[in-house]
XYZ file of C-alpha atoms in Angstrom:
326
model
C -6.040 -9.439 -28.574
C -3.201 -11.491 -26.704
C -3.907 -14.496 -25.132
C -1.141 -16.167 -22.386
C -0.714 -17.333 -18.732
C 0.372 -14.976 -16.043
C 1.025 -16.024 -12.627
C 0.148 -14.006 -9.116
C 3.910 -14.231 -7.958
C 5.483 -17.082 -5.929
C 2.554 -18.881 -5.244
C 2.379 -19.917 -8.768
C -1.016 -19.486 -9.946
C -1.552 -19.616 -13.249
C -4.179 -17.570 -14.819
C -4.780 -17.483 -18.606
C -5.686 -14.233 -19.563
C -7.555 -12.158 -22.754
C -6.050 -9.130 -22.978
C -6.054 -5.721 -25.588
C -2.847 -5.034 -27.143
C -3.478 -1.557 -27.433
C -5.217 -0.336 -24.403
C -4.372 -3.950 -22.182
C -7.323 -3.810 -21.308
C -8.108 -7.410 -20.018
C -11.352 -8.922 -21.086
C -11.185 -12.741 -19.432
C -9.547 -14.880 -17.518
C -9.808 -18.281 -16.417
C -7.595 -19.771 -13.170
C -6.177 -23.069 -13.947
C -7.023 -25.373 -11.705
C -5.220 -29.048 -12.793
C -6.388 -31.689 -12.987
C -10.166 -31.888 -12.557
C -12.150 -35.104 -11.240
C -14.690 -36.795 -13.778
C -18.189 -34.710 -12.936
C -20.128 -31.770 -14.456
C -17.442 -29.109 -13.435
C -14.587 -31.083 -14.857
C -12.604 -28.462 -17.690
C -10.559 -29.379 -20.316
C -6.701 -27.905 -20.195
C -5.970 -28.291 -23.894
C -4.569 -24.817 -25.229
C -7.591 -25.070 -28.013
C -10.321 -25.770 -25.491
C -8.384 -22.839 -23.407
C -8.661 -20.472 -25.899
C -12.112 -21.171 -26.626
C -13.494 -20.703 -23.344
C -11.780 -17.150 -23.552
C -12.264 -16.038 -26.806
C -16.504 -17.024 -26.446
C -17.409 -13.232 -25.685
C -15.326 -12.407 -28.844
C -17.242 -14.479 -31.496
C -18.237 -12.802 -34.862
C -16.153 -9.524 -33.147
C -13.711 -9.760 -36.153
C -10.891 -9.132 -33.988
C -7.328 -10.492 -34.083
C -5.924 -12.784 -31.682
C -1.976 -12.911 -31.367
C -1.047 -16.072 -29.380
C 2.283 -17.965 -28.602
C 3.241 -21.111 -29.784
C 1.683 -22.831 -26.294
C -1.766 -21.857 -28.379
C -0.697 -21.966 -32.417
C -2.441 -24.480 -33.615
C -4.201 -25.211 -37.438
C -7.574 -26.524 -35.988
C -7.533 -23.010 -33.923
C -6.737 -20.876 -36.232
C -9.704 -22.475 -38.452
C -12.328 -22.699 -35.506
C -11.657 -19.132 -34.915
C -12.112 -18.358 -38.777
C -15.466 -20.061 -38.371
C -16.390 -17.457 -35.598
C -15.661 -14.138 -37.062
C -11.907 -14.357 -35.643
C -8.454 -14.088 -36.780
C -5.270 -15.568 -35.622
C -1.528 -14.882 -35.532
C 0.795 -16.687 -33.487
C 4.257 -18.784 -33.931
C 3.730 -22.153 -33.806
C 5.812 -25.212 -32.510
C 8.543 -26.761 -35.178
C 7.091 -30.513 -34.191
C 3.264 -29.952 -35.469
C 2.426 -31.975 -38.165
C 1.195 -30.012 -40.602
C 4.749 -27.523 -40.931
C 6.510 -28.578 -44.217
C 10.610 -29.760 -43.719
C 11.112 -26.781 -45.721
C 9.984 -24.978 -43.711
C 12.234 -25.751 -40.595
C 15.590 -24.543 -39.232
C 17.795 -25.827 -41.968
C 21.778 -24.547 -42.188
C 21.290 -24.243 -45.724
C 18.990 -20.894 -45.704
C 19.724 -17.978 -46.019
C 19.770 -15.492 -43.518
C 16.950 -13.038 -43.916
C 15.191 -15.115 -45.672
C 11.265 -16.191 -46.145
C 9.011 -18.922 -47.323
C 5.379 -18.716 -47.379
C 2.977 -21.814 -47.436
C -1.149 -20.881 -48.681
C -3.587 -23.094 -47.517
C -7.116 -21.831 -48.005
C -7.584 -18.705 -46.110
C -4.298 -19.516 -43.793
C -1.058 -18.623 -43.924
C 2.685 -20.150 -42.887
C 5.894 -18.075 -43.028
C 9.048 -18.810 -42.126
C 12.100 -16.333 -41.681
C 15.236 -17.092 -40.877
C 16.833 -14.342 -38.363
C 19.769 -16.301 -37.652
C 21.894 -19.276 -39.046
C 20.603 -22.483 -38.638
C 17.402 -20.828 -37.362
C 13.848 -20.282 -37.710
C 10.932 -18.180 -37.033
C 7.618 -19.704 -38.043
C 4.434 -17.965 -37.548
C 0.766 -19.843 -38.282
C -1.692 -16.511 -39.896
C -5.191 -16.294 -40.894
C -5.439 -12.542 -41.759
C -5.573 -11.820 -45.298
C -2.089 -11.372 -46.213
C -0.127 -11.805 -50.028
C 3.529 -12.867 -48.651
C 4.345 -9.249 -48.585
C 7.753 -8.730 -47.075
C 8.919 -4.849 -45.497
C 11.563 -3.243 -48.161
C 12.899 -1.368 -44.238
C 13.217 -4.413 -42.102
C 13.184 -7.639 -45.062
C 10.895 -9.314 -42.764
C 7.200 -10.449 -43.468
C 4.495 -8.225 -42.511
C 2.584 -10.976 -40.228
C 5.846 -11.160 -38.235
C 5.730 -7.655 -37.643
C 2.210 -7.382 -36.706
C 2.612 -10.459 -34.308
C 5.603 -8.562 -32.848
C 3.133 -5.191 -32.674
C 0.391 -7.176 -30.997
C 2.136 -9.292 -28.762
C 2.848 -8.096 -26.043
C -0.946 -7.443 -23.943
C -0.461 -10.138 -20.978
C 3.094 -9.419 -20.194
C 2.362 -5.377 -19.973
C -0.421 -5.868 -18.148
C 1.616 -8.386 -15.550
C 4.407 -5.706 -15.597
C 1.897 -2.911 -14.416
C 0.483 -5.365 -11.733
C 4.565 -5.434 -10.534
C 4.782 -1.879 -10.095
C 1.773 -0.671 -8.385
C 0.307 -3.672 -6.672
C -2.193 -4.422 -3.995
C -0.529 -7.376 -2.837
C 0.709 -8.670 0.629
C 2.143 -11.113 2.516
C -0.320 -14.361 2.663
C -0.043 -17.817 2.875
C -3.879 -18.383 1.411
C -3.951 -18.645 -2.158
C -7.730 -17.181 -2.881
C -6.580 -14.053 -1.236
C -3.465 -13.950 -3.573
C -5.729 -14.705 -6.903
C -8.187 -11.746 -5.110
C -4.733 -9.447 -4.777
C -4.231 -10.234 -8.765
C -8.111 -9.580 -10.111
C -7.939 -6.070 -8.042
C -5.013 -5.198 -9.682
C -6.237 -5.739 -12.971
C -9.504 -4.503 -11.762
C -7.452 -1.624 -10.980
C -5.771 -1.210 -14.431
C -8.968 -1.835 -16.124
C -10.730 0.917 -14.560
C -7.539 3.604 -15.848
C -8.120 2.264 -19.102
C -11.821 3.032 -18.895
C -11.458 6.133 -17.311
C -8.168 8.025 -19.559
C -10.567 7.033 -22.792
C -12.991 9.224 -22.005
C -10.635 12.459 -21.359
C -7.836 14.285 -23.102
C -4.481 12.860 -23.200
C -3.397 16.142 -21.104
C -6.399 15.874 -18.501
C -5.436 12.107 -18.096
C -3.774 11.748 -14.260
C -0.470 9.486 -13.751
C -1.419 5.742 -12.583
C -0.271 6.330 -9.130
C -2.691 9.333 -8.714
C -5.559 7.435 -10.423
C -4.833 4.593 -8.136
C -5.188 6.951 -4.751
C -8.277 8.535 -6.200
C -9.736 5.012 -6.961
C -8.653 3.353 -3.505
C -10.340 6.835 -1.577
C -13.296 6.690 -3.533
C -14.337 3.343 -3.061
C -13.841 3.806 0.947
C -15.474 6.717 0.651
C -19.120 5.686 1.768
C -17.730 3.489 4.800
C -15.390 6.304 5.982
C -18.412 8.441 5.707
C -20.442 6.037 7.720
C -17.874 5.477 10.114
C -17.473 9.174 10.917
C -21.018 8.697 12.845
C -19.792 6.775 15.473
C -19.474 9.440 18.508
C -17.288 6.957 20.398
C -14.446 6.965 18.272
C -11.443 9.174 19.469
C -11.290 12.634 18.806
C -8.085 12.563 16.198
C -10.126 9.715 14.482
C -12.941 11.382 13.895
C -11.768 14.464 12.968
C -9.774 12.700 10.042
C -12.896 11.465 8.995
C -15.111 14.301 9.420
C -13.728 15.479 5.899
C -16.088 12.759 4.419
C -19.372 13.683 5.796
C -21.507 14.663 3.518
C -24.037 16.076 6.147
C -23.175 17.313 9.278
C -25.743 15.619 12.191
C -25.974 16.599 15.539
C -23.938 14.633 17.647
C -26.403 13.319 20.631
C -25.060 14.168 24.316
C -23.571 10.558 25.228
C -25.067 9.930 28.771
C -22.427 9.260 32.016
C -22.366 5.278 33.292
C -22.028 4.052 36.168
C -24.261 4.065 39.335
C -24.746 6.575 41.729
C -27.568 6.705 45.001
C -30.994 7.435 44.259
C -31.763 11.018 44.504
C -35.296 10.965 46.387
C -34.420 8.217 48.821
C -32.714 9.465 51.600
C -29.146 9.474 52.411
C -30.010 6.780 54.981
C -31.068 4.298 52.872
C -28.134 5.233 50.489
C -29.895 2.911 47.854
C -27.443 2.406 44.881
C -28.677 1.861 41.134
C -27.692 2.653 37.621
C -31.152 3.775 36.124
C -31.535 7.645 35.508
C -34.544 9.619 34.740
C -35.104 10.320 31.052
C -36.167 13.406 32.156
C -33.475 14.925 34.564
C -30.543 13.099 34.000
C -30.490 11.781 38.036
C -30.255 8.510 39.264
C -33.297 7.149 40.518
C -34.380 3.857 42.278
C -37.042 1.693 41.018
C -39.379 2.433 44.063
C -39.257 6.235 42.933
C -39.863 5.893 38.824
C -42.402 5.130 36.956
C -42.487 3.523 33.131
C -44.892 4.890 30.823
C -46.725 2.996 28.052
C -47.251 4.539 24.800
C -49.232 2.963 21.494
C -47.150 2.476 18.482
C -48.883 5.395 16.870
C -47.581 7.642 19.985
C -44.045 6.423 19.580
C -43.816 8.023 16.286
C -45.949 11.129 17.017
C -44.323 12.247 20.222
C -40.900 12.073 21.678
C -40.892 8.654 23.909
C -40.364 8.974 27.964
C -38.881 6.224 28.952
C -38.768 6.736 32.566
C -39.300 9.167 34.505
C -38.612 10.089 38.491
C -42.192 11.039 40.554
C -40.615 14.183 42.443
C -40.133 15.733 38.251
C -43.693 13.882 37.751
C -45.117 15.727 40.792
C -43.169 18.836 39.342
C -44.960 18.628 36.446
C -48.162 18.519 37.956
């Protein structure tokens, strides 16, 4: 697990994030908000308290997490120890509780290590450069074994295998991203969670195939964005007033093909029984014939609720097709 802050573009939003360093598959995040007022939703922005919120679905998981110095911190690294956790992460040269020996000195060697054991935690320090130094703060089980092919401690090469979650995840966001142009920042933090969303649901999808049957992101991507518009497009293909290139796009997403009701003329026309005389205007037409008809010449019929559902419902109806009829 990596733990770090990535940010949803200019606007500068920070949002701390939990994230695989194998899959990057993200598990949390939390938006930092500042500075909160005293009440019950007031959060603490200490990098422990930070990590702890995000690291709670973890507990007793007996994962790794792989943090940078922002985090690295002894009283982490032995809360997390007390919650079925590990922790790996380089740690700032001013805490308290790194040795002088430990710090850049001109005197050491290049390529060289020193390792501090405290309990079940660990401090190395290498020295990749003159008059620098690398120190990383470790709780995994490690002897002070250092790599014959490299000469560098093995907890700085598994922080440097496990390190890099957030900022792949952020770089995949950058390439194939759902966001636009918008002064508002909740729709820019909603932009950033569907593009994780997004990256999420690869992850959870390619696991459960081949590596051959797995499609390219982009492809996934399309597929996702179609299927989830699927059911409105679908719905929207219903609508017998849309125009004709419209819905014949969208007639590729019914599932069922209804019959399209005959969509009645408007307007108003003259009443078909009065006489041309009278030339009596109105927009009501007979439910029966299709004509226009006054309201001296139709009739309404009443039907019970249990003959609204049993028969088809005349609405109105002309009296020369009522006398017709008869």
């Amino acid at each position: 697990m990596w733990v770090h802050a990535i940010y949803a573009a200019k606007y500068g939003i920070k949002i701390y994030a939990l994230c695989d360093s194998r899959t990057y598959y993200t598990w949390n995040l939390e938006i930092y908000c500042g500075q909160q007022r005293d009440g019950p939703s007031q959060t603490s922005n200490k990098p422990f308290d930070i990590v702890r919120r995000l690291v709670d679905p973890l507990k007793n998981s007996k994962r790794n997490l792989t943090t940078d110095n922002y985090y690295t911190s002894y009283p982490l690294a032995d809360y997390l120890l007390q919650n079925g956790l590990t922790l790996i992460g380089t740690i700032k040269k001013n805490k308290k509780e790194i040795p002088p020996e430990f710090l850049p000195n001109e005197a050491r060697i290049v390529g060289s290590s020193l390792f501090g054991f405290q309990d079940e935690i660990n401090l190395v320090s290498y020295v990749p450069k003159k008059n620098k130094a690398v120190i990383i703060l470790s709780s995994v089980d490690d002897k002070g074994e250092v790599d014959e092919a490299t000469n560098k401690p093995t907890i700085i090469l598994d922080y440097n295998r496990t390190k890099s979650g957030v900022d792949t995840v952020d770089q995949k966001c950058a390439s194939y991203t759902t966001q636009i142009t918008t002064r508002r920042w909740p729709l820019a933090i909603f932009f950033r969670i569907l593009d994780i969303t997004g990256i999420d649901a690869e992850i959870g999808f390619t696991n459960t195939k081949p590596p051959e049957e797995s499609p390219r992101r982009r492809k996934f991507l399309n597929e996702l964005g179609v299927s989830l518009m699927e059911h409105h497009m679908a719905e929207r293909a219903k609508i017998i007033t849309l125009p004709k290139d419209i819905r014949e796009f969208l007639s590729r997403y019914q599932t069922t093909v209804d019959e399209v009701p005959a969509i009645k003329q408007s307007g108003s026309g003259r009443c078909h029984v009065c006489s041309a005389r009278k030339n009596n205007k109105t927009t009501v037409r007979c439910d029966s014939c299709d004509q226009f008809v006054c309201k001296s010449h139709c009739k309404k019929t009443v039907q019970c609720d249990t003959c609204l559902y049993t028969y088809t419902p005349i609405k109105i109806q002309c009296l020369s097709f009522m006398f017709a009829i008869e």
